[in-house]
Amino acid sequence: MYSASSNLPPILRRLHLQRGEAGAATGRVIECILDDPEAFLGLTIAELSERTKTSDATVVRLVQSLGFGGFQDFKLQLSRSLAVTRQSNLAVDAGDAAVTIVGKVFDNAGVALRDTLEHLDLEAFSAAVHSVSLSRHVALIGLGWSGLVAQDGEQRGARLGISCKAYTDPSMFLQASSLLEPTDVLIAVSFSGASADIVRAARLARQTGATVVALTGLGRSALARTAHHTLTSSAPGDMYRPEVLNVRFAQLCLLDALFTSFHVSQEPYMTERLSRAQDARRALNADSA
């Protein structure tokens, strides 16, 4: 059986996360799939329903909740995902040489980016870009590794002339969230989506009328349920490099894509504005020479 610590393919990671919130009937279907994904691929929907003592409708609701069009679509995507996983063992092992480890670390980063793009809600992403383009101010919050992602987002947005501020201290971001206005955007970064302070800040921001964008992991976490727009990320992990380390690359790319999309939406004004800023920096460097 695939466990939480296994190098799960992205679809199975989503099932694993959903298992804790599923009802009894849906939970039996999830357990059956996780127990032996290869065997599951050979089952019809009727056989799966009979084996798990559920109904066809329960199975259909499960795969649709994961974003698939139907049972066959889910099986096709799972089959492809398993094929990719079989081709490469990305987990770092105790006996690995340095040259092997560096390859696995880079491969893991690539998998994180591909998985995140595969499961990205493009409508939510476009809506987040639109919200930023209309905003007066963008606040970014995060703790630990997520705080580093938020700080990078502040630098990325500030370069484009967006009023941005990153907060990594709970007392500061709770206060800042409560003072936001309806024209503001809060970008909350939390891979687990379960950090009490981050979720509390997101709820405070919603109460002010601000738009809340969540950068979080797969699954319907408390943060995902609170946000207006949720951008999920996914990454493999092992005992040496947990998921939260690998997922940083995907979250940074999501923010980069968001601000790049904002830049493009503001053309040609934005390029002219950045050109003026570049001229100012050149003049400063010339004066310092």
mmCIF file of C-alpha atoms in Angstrom:
data_model
loop_
_atom_site.group_PDB
_atom_site.id
_atom_site.type_symbol
_atom_site.label_atom_id
_atom_site.label_comp_id
_atom_site.label_asym_id
_atom_site.label_seq_id
_atom_site.Cartn_x
_atom_site.Cartn_y
_atom_site.Cartn_z
ATOM 1 C CA MET A 1 0.000 0.000 0.000
ATOM 2 C CA TYR A 2 1.145 3.541 -0.709
ATOM 3 C CA SER A 3 1.807 5.448 2.508
ATOM 4 C CA ALA A 4 2.070 9.138 3.334
ATOM 5 C CA SER A 5 5.865 8.964 3.283
ATOM 6 C CA SER A 6 6.070 7.246 -0.091
ATOM 7 C CA ASN A 7 7.091 9.047 -3.236
ATOM 8 C CA LEU A 8 3.466 9.254 -4.299
ATOM 9 C CA PRO A 9 2.382 10.219 -7.797
ATOM 10 C CA PRO A 10 0.399 13.486 -7.672
ATOM 11 C CA ILE A 11 -3.038 11.890 -8.117
ATOM 12 C CA LEU A 12 -2.401 9.463 -5.265
ATOM 13 C CA ARG A 13 -1.131 12.309 -3.073
ATOM 14 C CA ARG A 14 -4.439 14.069 -3.616
ATOM 15 C CA LEU A 15 -6.341 10.922 -2.669
ATOM 16 C CA HIS A 16 -4.210 10.481 0.434
ATOM 17 C CA LEU A 17 -4.962 14.050 1.533
ATOM 18 C CA GLN A 18 -8.678 13.651 0.854
ATOM 19 C CA ARG A 19 -8.921 10.377 2.764
ATOM 20 C CA GLY A 20 -9.050 12.094 6.156
ATOM 21 C CA GLU A 21 -12.062 14.204 5.151
ATOM 22 C CA ALA A 22 -13.961 11.521 3.236
ATOM 23 C CA GLY A 23 -17.079 9.761 4.432
ATOM 24 C CA ALA A 24 -17.142 6.027 5.109
ATOM 25 C CA ALA A 25 -18.197 4.946 1.600
ATOM 26 C CA THR A 26 -15.837 7.308 -0.213
ATOM 27 C CA GLY A 27 -13.072 6.346 2.211
ATOM 28 C CA ARG A 28 -13.400 2.688 1.213
ATOM 29 C CA VAL A 29 -12.997 3.620 -2.453
ATOM 30 C CA ILE A 30 -9.895 5.685 -1.672
ATOM 31 C CA GLU A 31 -8.408 2.855 0.406
ATOM 32 C CA CYS A 32 -8.984 0.399 -2.434
ATOM 33 C CA ILE A 33 -7.181 2.635 -4.927
ATOM 34 C CA LEU A 34 -4.270 3.417 -2.597
ATOM 35 C CA ASP A 35 -3.909 -0.221 -1.561
ATOM 36 C CA ASP A 36 -3.062 -1.367 -5.097
ATOM 37 C CA PRO A 37 -3.271 1.297 -7.820
ATOM 38 C CA GLU A 38 -2.094 -1.105 -10.515
ATOM 39 C CA ALA A 39 -4.875 -3.580 -9.710
ATOM 40 C CA PHE A 40 -7.410 -0.749 -9.571
ATOM 41 C CA LEU A 41 -6.637 0.149 -13.189
ATOM 42 C CA GLY A 42 -8.020 -3.235 -14.244
ATOM 43 C CA LEU A 43 -11.391 -2.734 -12.539
ATOM 44 C CA THR A 44 -14.593 -1.466 -14.088
ATOM 45 C CA ILE A 45 -16.650 1.031 -12.132
ATOM 46 C CA ALA A 46 -19.161 -1.721 -11.335
ATOM 47 C CA GLU A 47 -16.409 -4.026 -10.041
ATOM 48 C CA LEU A 48 -14.947 -1.228 -7.906
ATOM 49 C CA SER A 49 -18.371 -0.426 -6.454
ATOM 50 C CA GLU A 50 -18.980 -4.077 -5.635
ATOM 51 C CA ARG A 51 -15.544 -4.557 -4.076
ATOM 52 C CA THR A 52 -15.905 -1.474 -1.843
ATOM 53 C CA LYS A 53 -19.617 -1.998 -1.101
ATOM 54 C CA THR A 54 -20.498 1.424 -2.486
ATOM 55 C CA SER A 55 -22.428 2.745 -5.477
ATOM 56 C CA ASP A 56 -21.311 3.868 -8.919
ATOM 57 C CA ALA A 57 -22.490 7.368 -7.984
ATOM 58 C CA THR A 58 -20.083 7.462 -5.014
ATOM 59 C CA VAL A 59 -17.159 6.604 -7.284
ATOM 60 C CA VAL A 60 -18.179 9.216 -9.858
ATOM 61 C CA ARG A 61 -18.534 11.916 -7.192
ATOM 62 C CA LEU A 62 -15.058 11.105 -5.879
ATOM 63 C CA VAL A 63 -13.284 11.388 -9.240
ATOM 64 C CA GLN A 64 -15.220 14.535 -10.121
ATOM 65 C CA SER A 65 -14.246 16.122 -6.795
ATOM 66 C CA LEU A 66 -10.634 15.554 -7.860
ATOM 67 C CA GLY A 67 -11.255 17.513 -11.047
ATOM 68 C CA PHE A 68 -11.668 14.656 -13.535
ATOM 69 C CA GLY A 69 -14.417 14.379 -16.114
ATOM 70 C CA GLY A 70 -15.306 10.820 -15.220
ATOM 71 C CA PHE A 71 -14.091 7.383 -14.179
ATOM 72 C CA GLN A 72 -12.240 6.582 -17.405
ATOM 73 C CA ASP A 73 -10.535 9.982 -17.444
ATOM 74 C CA PHE A 74 -9.340 9.385 -13.876
ATOM 75 C CA LYS A 75 -7.974 5.927 -14.743
ATOM 76 C CA LEU A 76 -6.166 7.286 -17.803
ATOM 77 C CA GLN A 77 -4.464 10.075 -15.869
ATOM 78 C CA LEU A 78 -3.556 7.729 -13.006
ATOM 79 C CA SER A 79 -2.057 5.257 -15.466
ATOM 80 C CA ARG A 80 0.120 7.981 -16.974
ATOM 81 C CA SER A 81 1.171 9.214 -13.543
ATOM 82 C CA LEU A 82 2.156 5.715 -12.409
ATOM 83 C CA ALA A 83 4.164 5.213 -15.602
ATOM 84 C CA VAL A 84 6.199 8.347 -14.905
ATOM 85 C CA THR A 85 6.789 7.274 -11.296
ATOM 86 C CA ARG A 86 8.006 3.842 -12.362
ATOM 87 C CA GLN A 87 10.609 5.443 -14.611
ATOM 88 C CA SER A 88 12.346 7.315 -11.827
ATOM 89 C CA ASN A 89 12.989 6.731 -8.132
ATOM 90 C CA LEU A 90 13.432 10.234 -6.764
ATOM 91 C CA ALA A 91 13.743 9.476 -3.062
ATOM 92 C CA VAL A 92 17.196 10.126 -1.591
ATOM 93 C CA ASP A 93 18.552 6.948 0.027
ATOM 94 C CA ALA A 94 21.131 6.617 2.795
ATOM 95 C CA GLY A 95 23.679 4.966 0.509
ATOM 96 C CA ASP A 96 23.412 7.464 -2.354
ATOM 97 C CA ALA A 97 26.613 9.081 -3.584
ATOM 98 C CA ALA A 98 26.809 12.865 -3.885
ATOM 99 C CA VAL A 99 26.512 12.718 -7.685
ATOM 100 C CA THR A 100 23.322 10.655 -7.329
ATOM 101 C CA ILE A 101 21.866 13.001 -4.734
ATOM 102 C CA VAL A 102 22.401 16.112 -6.834
ATOM 103 C CA GLY A 103 20.570 14.443 -9.719
ATOM 104 C CA LYS A 104 17.648 13.455 -7.498
ATOM 105 C CA VAL A 105 17.397 16.922 -5.949
ATOM 106 C CA PHE A 106 17.168 18.521 -9.388
ATOM 107 C CA ASP A 107 14.737 15.844 -10.613
ATOM 108 C CA ASN A 108 12.536 16.431 -7.558
ATOM 109 C CA ALA A 109 12.406 20.137 -8.353
ATOM 110 C CA GLY A 110 11.312 19.310 -11.894
ATOM 111 C CA VAL A 111 8.601 16.963 -10.655
ATOM 112 C CA ALA A 112 7.318 19.641 -8.254
ATOM 113 C CA LEU A 113 6.988 22.116 -11.125
ATOM 114 C CA ARG A 114 5.283 19.625 -13.453
ATOM 115 C CA ASP A 115 2.884 18.378 -10.774
ATOM 116 C CA THR A 116 1.934 21.910 -9.789
ATOM 117 C CA LEU A 117 1.274 22.956 -13.374
ATOM 118 C CA GLU A 118 -0.755 19.786 -13.981
ATOM 119 C CA HIS A 119 -3.120 20.524 -11.090
ATOM 120 C CA LEU A 120 -3.200 24.310 -11.305
ATOM 121 C CA ASP A 121 -6.691 25.796 -11.453
ATOM 122 C CA LEU A 122 -6.191 28.169 -14.381
ATOM 123 C CA GLU A 123 -9.443 30.008 -13.709
ATOM 124 C CA ALA A 124 -8.360 30.692 -10.128
ATOM 125 C CA PHE A 125 -4.941 31.790 -11.376
ATOM 126 C CA SER A 126 -6.454 34.223 -13.893
ATOM 127 C CA ALA A 127 -8.785 35.576 -11.216
ATOM 128 C CA ALA A 128 -5.831 36.114 -8.866
ATOM 129 C CA VAL A 129 -3.957 38.047 -11.569
ATOM 130 C CA HIS A 130 -7.043 40.196 -12.163
ATOM 131 C CA SER A 131 -7.370 40.914 -8.433
ATOM 132 C CA VAL A 132 -3.730 42.004 -8.202
ATOM 133 C CA SER A 133 -4.126 44.237 -11.260
ATOM 134 C CA LEU A 134 -6.999 46.079 -9.542
ATOM 135 C CA SER A 135 -5.431 46.205 -6.086
ATOM 136 C CA ARG A 136 -4.276 49.190 -4.071
ATOM 137 C CA HIS A 137 -1.925 47.077 -1.962
ATOM 138 C CA VAL A 138 -0.765 43.447 -1.808
ATOM 139 C CA ALA A 139 0.148 41.847 1.525
ATOM 140 C CA LEU A 140 1.951 38.503 1.595
ATOM 141 C CA ILE A 141 2.135 36.325 4.704
ATOM 142 C CA GLY A 142 3.907 33.091 5.580
ATOM 143 C CA LEU A 143 5.752 31.266 8.346
ATOM 144 C CA GLY A 144 9.079 29.426 8.131
ATOM 145 C CA TRP A 145 9.834 28.300 4.572
ATOM 146 C CA SER A 146 6.562 29.843 3.443
ATOM 147 C CA GLY A 147 7.732 33.149 4.876
ATOM 148 C CA LEU A 148 10.732 33.069 2.543
ATOM 149 C CA VAL A 149 8.367 32.587 -0.399
ATOM 150 C CA ALA A 150 6.290 35.558 0.785
ATOM 151 C CA GLN A 151 9.411 37.727 1.063
ATOM 152 C CA ASP A 152 10.472 36.794 -2.457
ATOM 153 C CA GLY A 153 7.002 37.777 -3.654
ATOM 154 C CA GLU A 154 7.391 41.178 -2.016
ATOM 155 C CA GLN A 155 10.598 41.798 -3.958
ATOM 156 C CA ARG A 156 9.043 40.579 -7.203
ATOM 157 C CA GLY A 157 5.995 42.805 -6.843
ATOM 158 C CA ALA A 158 7.916 45.855 -5.654
ATOM 159 C CA ARG A 159 10.103 45.709 -8.758
ATOM 160 C CA LEU A 160 6.943 46.216 -10.813
ATOM 161 C CA GLY A 161 5.908 49.199 -8.735
ATOM 162 C CA ILE A 162 3.196 47.314 -6.851
ATOM 163 C CA SER A 163 2.670 48.347 -3.245
ATOM 164 C CA CYS A 164 3.761 45.081 -1.573
ATOM 165 C CA LYS A 165 4.647 44.068 1.961
ATOM 166 C CA ALA A 166 5.580 40.622 3.280
ATOM 167 C CA TYR A 167 4.951 39.632 6.895
ATOM 168 C CA THR A 168 6.444 36.593 8.621
ATOM 169 C CA ASP A 169 5.577 37.421 12.233
ATOM 170 C CA PRO A 170 2.063 36.383 13.361
ATOM 171 C CA SER A 171 1.421 39.465 15.488
ATOM 172 C CA MET A 172 2.354 41.712 12.568
ATOM 173 C CA PHE A 173 0.425 39.910 9.837
ATOM 174 C CA LEU A 174 -2.688 39.490 11.975
ATOM 175 C CA GLN A 175 -2.713 43.241 12.554
ATOM 176 C CA ALA A 176 -1.978 43.990 8.900
ATOM 177 C CA SER A 177 -4.733 41.635 7.724
ATOM 178 C CA SER A 178 -7.307 43.317 9.946
ATOM 179 C CA LEU A 179 -6.419 46.723 8.441
ATOM 180 C CA LEU A 180 -6.757 45.757 4.778
ATOM 181 C CA GLU A 181 -9.371 47.392 2.570
ATOM 182 C CA PRO A 182 -11.698 45.980 -0.110
ATOM 183 C CA THR A 183 -9.254 47.120 -2.809
ATOM 184 C CA ASP A 184 -6.392 45.108 -1.258
ATOM 185 C CA VAL A 185 -5.163 41.554 -1.821
ATOM 186 C CA LEU A 186 -3.789 39.134 0.761
ATOM 187 C CA ILE A 187 -1.577 36.319 -0.557
ATOM 188 C CA ALA A 188 -1.349 33.672 2.171
ATOM 189 C CA VAL A 189 1.397 31.060 1.767
ATOM 190 C CA SER A 190 1.081 27.789 3.694
ATOM 191 C CA PHE A 191 1.792 24.380 2.188
ATOM 192 C CA SER A 192 -0.230 22.549 4.837
ATOM 193 C CA GLY A 193 -3.005 25.135 4.762
ATOM 194 C CA ALA A 194 -3.560 24.320 8.425
ATOM 195 C CA SER A 195 -1.479 26.971 10.214
ATOM 196 C CA ALA A 196 -3.878 28.519 12.724
ATOM 197 C CA ASP A 197 -2.349 32.002 12.508
ATOM 198 C CA ILE A 198 -2.308 32.020 8.697
ATOM 199 C CA VAL A 199 -5.929 30.859 8.517
ATOM 200 C CA ARG A 200 -6.944 33.424 11.136
ATOM 201 C CA ALA A 201 -5.256 36.185 9.129
ATOM 202 C CA ALA A 202 -7.017 35.047 5.948
ATOM 203 C CA ARG A 203 -10.380 35.186 7.720
ATOM 204 C CA LEU A 204 -9.634 38.658 9.060
ATOM 205 C CA ALA A 205 -8.749 39.804 5.546
ATOM 206 C CA ARG A 206 -12.021 38.428 4.178
ATOM 207 C CA GLN A 207 -13.932 40.320 6.846
ATOM 208 C CA THR A 208 -12.396 43.586 5.594
ATOM 209 C CA GLY A 209 -13.566 42.816 2.056
ATOM 210 C CA ALA A 210 -10.047 42.179 0.751
ATOM 211 C CA THR A 211 -9.419 39.407 -1.780
ATOM 212 C CA VAL A 212 -7.614 36.380 -0.341
ATOM 213 C CA VAL A 213 -5.339 34.269 -2.545
ATOM 214 C CA ALA A 214 -3.987 31.035 -1.046
ATOM 215 C CA LEU A 215 -0.742 29.359 -2.093
ATOM 216 C CA THR A 216 -1.130 25.961 -0.501
ATOM 217 C CA GLY A 217 -0.910 22.212 -1.018
ATOM 218 C CA LEU A 218 -3.403 19.838 -2.568
ATOM 219 C CA GLY A 219 -6.576 19.085 -0.649
ATOM 220 C CA ARG A 220 -9.383 21.121 0.889
ATOM 221 C CA SER A 221 -7.470 22.631 3.796
ATOM 222 C CA ALA A 222 -8.825 25.310 6.109
ATOM 223 C CA LEU A 223 -6.862 27.938 4.186
ATOM 224 C CA ALA A 224 -8.172 26.710 0.831
ATOM 225 C CA ARG A 225 -11.731 26.893 2.137
ATOM 226 C CA THR A 226 -11.168 30.450 3.382
ATOM 227 C CA ALA A 227 -9.540 31.898 0.252
ATOM 228 C CA HIS A 228 -11.340 33.406 -2.719
ATOM 229 C CA HIS A 229 -8.756 31.930 -5.101
ATOM 230 C CA THR A 230 -6.601 28.881 -4.330
ATOM 231 C CA LEU A 231 -3.377 28.073 -6.177
ATOM 232 C CA THR A 232 -2.211 24.604 -5.182
ATOM 233 C CA SER A 233 1.272 23.149 -5.423
ATOM 234 C CA SER A 234 2.586 19.620 -5.131
ATOM 235 C CA ALA A 235 5.985 18.018 -4.617
ATOM 236 C CA PRO A 236 7.534 14.641 -3.758
ATOM 237 C CA GLY A 237 9.379 14.233 -0.481
ATOM 238 C CA ASP A 238 11.486 11.817 1.548
ATOM 239 C CA MET A 239 13.121 11.610 4.977
ATOM 240 C CA TYR A 240 16.010 13.836 3.887
ATOM 241 C CA ARG A 241 14.035 16.429 1.950
ATOM 242 C CA PRO A 242 10.399 16.773 3.061
ATOM 243 C CA GLU A 243 7.731 18.039 0.684
ATOM 244 C CA VAL A 244 7.880 21.565 2.093
ATOM 245 C CA LEU A 245 11.452 21.963 0.800
ATOM 246 C CA ASN A 246 10.657 20.844 -2.740
ATOM 247 C CA VAL A 247 7.396 22.759 -2.969
ATOM 248 C CA ARG A 248 9.172 26.111 -2.516
ATOM 249 C CA PHE A 249 10.281 26.019 -6.153
ATOM 250 C CA ALA A 250 6.715 25.546 -7.339
ATOM 251 C CA GLN A 251 5.374 28.314 -5.092
ATOM 252 C CA LEU A 252 8.079 30.716 -6.254
ATOM 253 C CA CYS A 253 7.199 29.914 -9.865
ATOM 254 C CA LEU A 254 3.503 30.508 -9.159
ATOM 255 C CA LEU A 255 4.281 33.959 -7.780
ATOM 256 C CA ASP A 256 6.628 34.647 -10.683
ATOM 257 C CA ALA A 257 3.913 33.650 -13.161
ATOM 258 C CA LEU A 258 1.350 35.779 -11.316
ATOM 259 C CA PHE A 259 3.478 38.932 -11.357
ATOM 260 C CA THR A 260 4.662 38.298 -14.926
ATOM 261 C CA SER A 261 1.029 38.005 -16.018
ATOM 262 C CA PHE A 262 0.316 41.275 -14.228
ATOM 263 C CA HIS A 263 3.251 42.880 -16.063
ATOM 264 C CA VAL A 264 1.966 41.741 -19.459
ATOM 265 C CA SER A 265 -1.559 42.934 -18.652
ATOM 266 C CA GLN A 266 -0.236 46.451 -18.007
ATOM 267 C CA GLU A 267 1.680 46.873 -21.271
ATOM 268 C CA PRO A 268 2.960 49.161 -22.717
ATOM 269 C CA TYR A 269 2.708 51.327 -19.601
ATOM 270 C CA MET A 270 4.610 48.875 -17.396
ATOM 271 C CA THR A 271 7.658 48.549 -19.661
ATOM 272 C CA GLU A 272 7.909 52.333 -19.947
ATOM 273 C CA ARG A 273 7.706 52.623 -16.172
ATOM 274 C CA LEU A 274 10.380 49.985 -15.609
ATOM 275 C CA SER A 275 12.597 51.714 -18.162
ATOM 276 C CA ARG A 276 12.458 54.903 -16.092
ATOM 277 C CA ALA A 277 13.397 52.940 -12.976
ATOM 278 C CA GLN A 278 16.313 51.326 -14.802
ATOM 279 C CA ASP A 279 17.543 54.744 -15.975
ATOM 280 C CA ALA A 280 17.434 55.965 -12.371
ATOM 281 C CA ARG A 281 19.544 53.012 -11.213
ATOM 282 C CA ARG A 282 22.070 53.604 -13.989
ATOM 283 C CA ALA A 283 22.365 57.263 -13.007
ATOM 284 C CA LEU A 284 22.967 56.244 -9.394
ATOM 285 C CA ASN A 285 25.679 53.793 -10.435
ATOM 286 C CA ALA A 286 27.314 56.450 -12.615
ATOM 287 C CA ASP A 287 27.376 58.923 -9.721
ATOM 288 C CA SER A 288 28.942 56.291 -7.463
ATOM 289 C CA ALA A 289 31.681 55.402 -9.954
#
